[in-house]
PDB file of C-alpha atoms in Angstrom:
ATOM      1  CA  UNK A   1      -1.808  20.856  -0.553  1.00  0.00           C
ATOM      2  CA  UNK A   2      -1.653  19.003   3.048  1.00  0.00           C
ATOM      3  CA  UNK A   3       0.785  16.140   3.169  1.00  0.00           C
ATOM      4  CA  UNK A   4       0.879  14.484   6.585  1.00  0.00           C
ATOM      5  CA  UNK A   5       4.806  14.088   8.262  1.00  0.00           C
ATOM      6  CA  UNK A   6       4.124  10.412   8.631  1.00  0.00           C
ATOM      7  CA  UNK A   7       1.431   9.453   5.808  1.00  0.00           C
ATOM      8  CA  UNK A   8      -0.533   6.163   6.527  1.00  0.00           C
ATOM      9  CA  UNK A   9       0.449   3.524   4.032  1.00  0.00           C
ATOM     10  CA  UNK A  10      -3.008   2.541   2.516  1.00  0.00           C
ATOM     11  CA  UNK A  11      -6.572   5.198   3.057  1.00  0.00           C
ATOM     12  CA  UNK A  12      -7.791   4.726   6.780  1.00  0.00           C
ATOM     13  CA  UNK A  13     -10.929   4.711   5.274  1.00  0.00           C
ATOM     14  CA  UNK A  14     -10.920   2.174   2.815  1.00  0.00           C
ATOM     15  CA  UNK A  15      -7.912   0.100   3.260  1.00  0.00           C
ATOM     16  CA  UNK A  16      -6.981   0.653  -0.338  1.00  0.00           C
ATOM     17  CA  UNK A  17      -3.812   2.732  -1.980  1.00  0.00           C
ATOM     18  CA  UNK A  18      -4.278   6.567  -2.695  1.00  0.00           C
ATOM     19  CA  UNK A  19      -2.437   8.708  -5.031  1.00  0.00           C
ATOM     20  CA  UNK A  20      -2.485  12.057  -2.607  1.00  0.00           C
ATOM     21  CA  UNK A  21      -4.071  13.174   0.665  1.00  0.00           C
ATOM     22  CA  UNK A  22      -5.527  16.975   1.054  1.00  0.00           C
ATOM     23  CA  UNK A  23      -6.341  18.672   4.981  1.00  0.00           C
ATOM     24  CA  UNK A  24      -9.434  21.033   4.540  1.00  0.00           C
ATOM     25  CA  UNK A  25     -10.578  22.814   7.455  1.00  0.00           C
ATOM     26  CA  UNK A  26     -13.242  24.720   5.402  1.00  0.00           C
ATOM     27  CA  UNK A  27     -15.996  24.115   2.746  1.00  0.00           C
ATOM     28  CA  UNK A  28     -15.120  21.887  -0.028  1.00  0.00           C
ATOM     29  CA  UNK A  29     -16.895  20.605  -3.177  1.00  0.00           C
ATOM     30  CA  UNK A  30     -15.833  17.437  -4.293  1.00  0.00           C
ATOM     31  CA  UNK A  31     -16.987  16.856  -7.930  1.00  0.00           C
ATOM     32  CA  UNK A  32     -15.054  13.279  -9.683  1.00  0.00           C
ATOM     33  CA  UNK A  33     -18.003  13.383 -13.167  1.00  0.00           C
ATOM     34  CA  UNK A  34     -15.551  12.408 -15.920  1.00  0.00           C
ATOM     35  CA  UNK A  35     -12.734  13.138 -13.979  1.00  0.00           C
ATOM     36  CA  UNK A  36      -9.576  11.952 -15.833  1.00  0.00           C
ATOM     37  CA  UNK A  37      -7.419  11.393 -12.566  1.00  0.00           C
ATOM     38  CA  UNK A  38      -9.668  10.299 -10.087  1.00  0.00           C
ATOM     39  CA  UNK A  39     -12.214   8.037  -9.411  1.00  0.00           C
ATOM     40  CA  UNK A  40     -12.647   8.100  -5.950  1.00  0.00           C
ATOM     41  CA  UNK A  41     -12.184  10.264  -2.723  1.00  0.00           C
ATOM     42  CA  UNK A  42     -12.342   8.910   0.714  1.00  0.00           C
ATOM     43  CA  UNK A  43     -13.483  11.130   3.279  1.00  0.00           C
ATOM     44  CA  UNK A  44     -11.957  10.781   6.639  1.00  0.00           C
ATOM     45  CA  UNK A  45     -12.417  12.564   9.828  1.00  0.00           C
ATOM     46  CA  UNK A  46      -9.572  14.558  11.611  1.00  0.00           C
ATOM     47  CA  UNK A  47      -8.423  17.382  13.879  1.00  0.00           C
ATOM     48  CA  UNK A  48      -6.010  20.239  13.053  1.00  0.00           C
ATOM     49  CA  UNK A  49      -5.256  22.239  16.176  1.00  0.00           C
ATOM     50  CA  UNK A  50      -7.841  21.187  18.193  1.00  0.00           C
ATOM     51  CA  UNK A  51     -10.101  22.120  15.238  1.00  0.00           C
ATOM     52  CA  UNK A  52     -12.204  19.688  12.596  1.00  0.00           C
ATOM     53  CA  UNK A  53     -11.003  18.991   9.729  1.00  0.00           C
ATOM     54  CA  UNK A  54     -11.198  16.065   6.696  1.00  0.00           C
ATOM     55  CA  UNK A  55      -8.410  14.843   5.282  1.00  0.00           C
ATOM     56  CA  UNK A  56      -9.239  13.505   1.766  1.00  0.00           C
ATOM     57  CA  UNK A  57      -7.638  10.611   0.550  1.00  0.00           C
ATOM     58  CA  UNK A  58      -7.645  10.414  -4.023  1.00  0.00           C
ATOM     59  CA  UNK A  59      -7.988   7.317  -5.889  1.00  0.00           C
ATOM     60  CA  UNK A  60      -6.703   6.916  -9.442  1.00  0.00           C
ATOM     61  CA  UNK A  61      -8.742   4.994 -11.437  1.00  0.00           C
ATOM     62  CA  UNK A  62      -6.450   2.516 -11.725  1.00  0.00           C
ATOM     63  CA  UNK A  63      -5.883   1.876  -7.640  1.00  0.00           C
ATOM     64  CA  UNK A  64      -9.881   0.825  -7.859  1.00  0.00           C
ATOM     65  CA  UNK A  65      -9.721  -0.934 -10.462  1.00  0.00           C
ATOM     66  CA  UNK A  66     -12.170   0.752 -13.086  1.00  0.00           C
ATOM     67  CA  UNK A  67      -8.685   1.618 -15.464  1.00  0.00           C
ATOM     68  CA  UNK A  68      -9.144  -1.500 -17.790  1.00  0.00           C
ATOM     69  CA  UNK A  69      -5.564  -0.184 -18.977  1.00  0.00           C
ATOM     70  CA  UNK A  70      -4.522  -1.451 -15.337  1.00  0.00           C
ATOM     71  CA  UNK A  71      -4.892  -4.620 -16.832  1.00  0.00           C
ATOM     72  CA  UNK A  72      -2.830  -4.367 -19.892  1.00  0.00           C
ATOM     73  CA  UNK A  73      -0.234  -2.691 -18.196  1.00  0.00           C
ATOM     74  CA  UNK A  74       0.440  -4.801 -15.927  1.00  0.00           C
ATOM     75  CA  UNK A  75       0.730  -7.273 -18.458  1.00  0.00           C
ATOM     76  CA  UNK A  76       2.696  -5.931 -20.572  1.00  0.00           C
ATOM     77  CA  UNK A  77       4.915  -4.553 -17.749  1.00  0.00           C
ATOM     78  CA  UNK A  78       4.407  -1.012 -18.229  1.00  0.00           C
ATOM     79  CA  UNK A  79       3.387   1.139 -15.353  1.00  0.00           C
TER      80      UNK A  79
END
């Protein structure tokens, strides 16, 4: 998987946090139905070598908000 030298601190395309960023420079399917991990990919618009490409930026459930265990954890101090 792509990870950039200097990776932005929060998705340029939301402004939120992201678990992981992928490059693709080809065809990609992006499928989150009951994904476990992820709820949410931000697609956002790059070059790699002069050529396009999208770097993908995942959301855990959690970092959106839709984890209601974000809520407990963090009140009970866990992570």
């Amino acid at each position: 998987m792509y990870v950039p030298d200097d990776p932005p601190a929060t998705c340029p395309a939301c402004g939120a946090p992201y678990d992981s960023v992928s490059r693709h420079t080809g065809g990609f399917v992006a499928n989150l139905l009951d994904n476990e991990r992820y709820q949410r990919v931000c697609f956002h618009p790059v070059t790699d070598e002069g050529d396009p490409a999208m770097d993908c930026y995942h959301h855990t459930h959690v970092q959106v908000g839709t984890d209601e265990r974000a809520d407990t954890e963090a009140s009970e101090g866990g992570d």
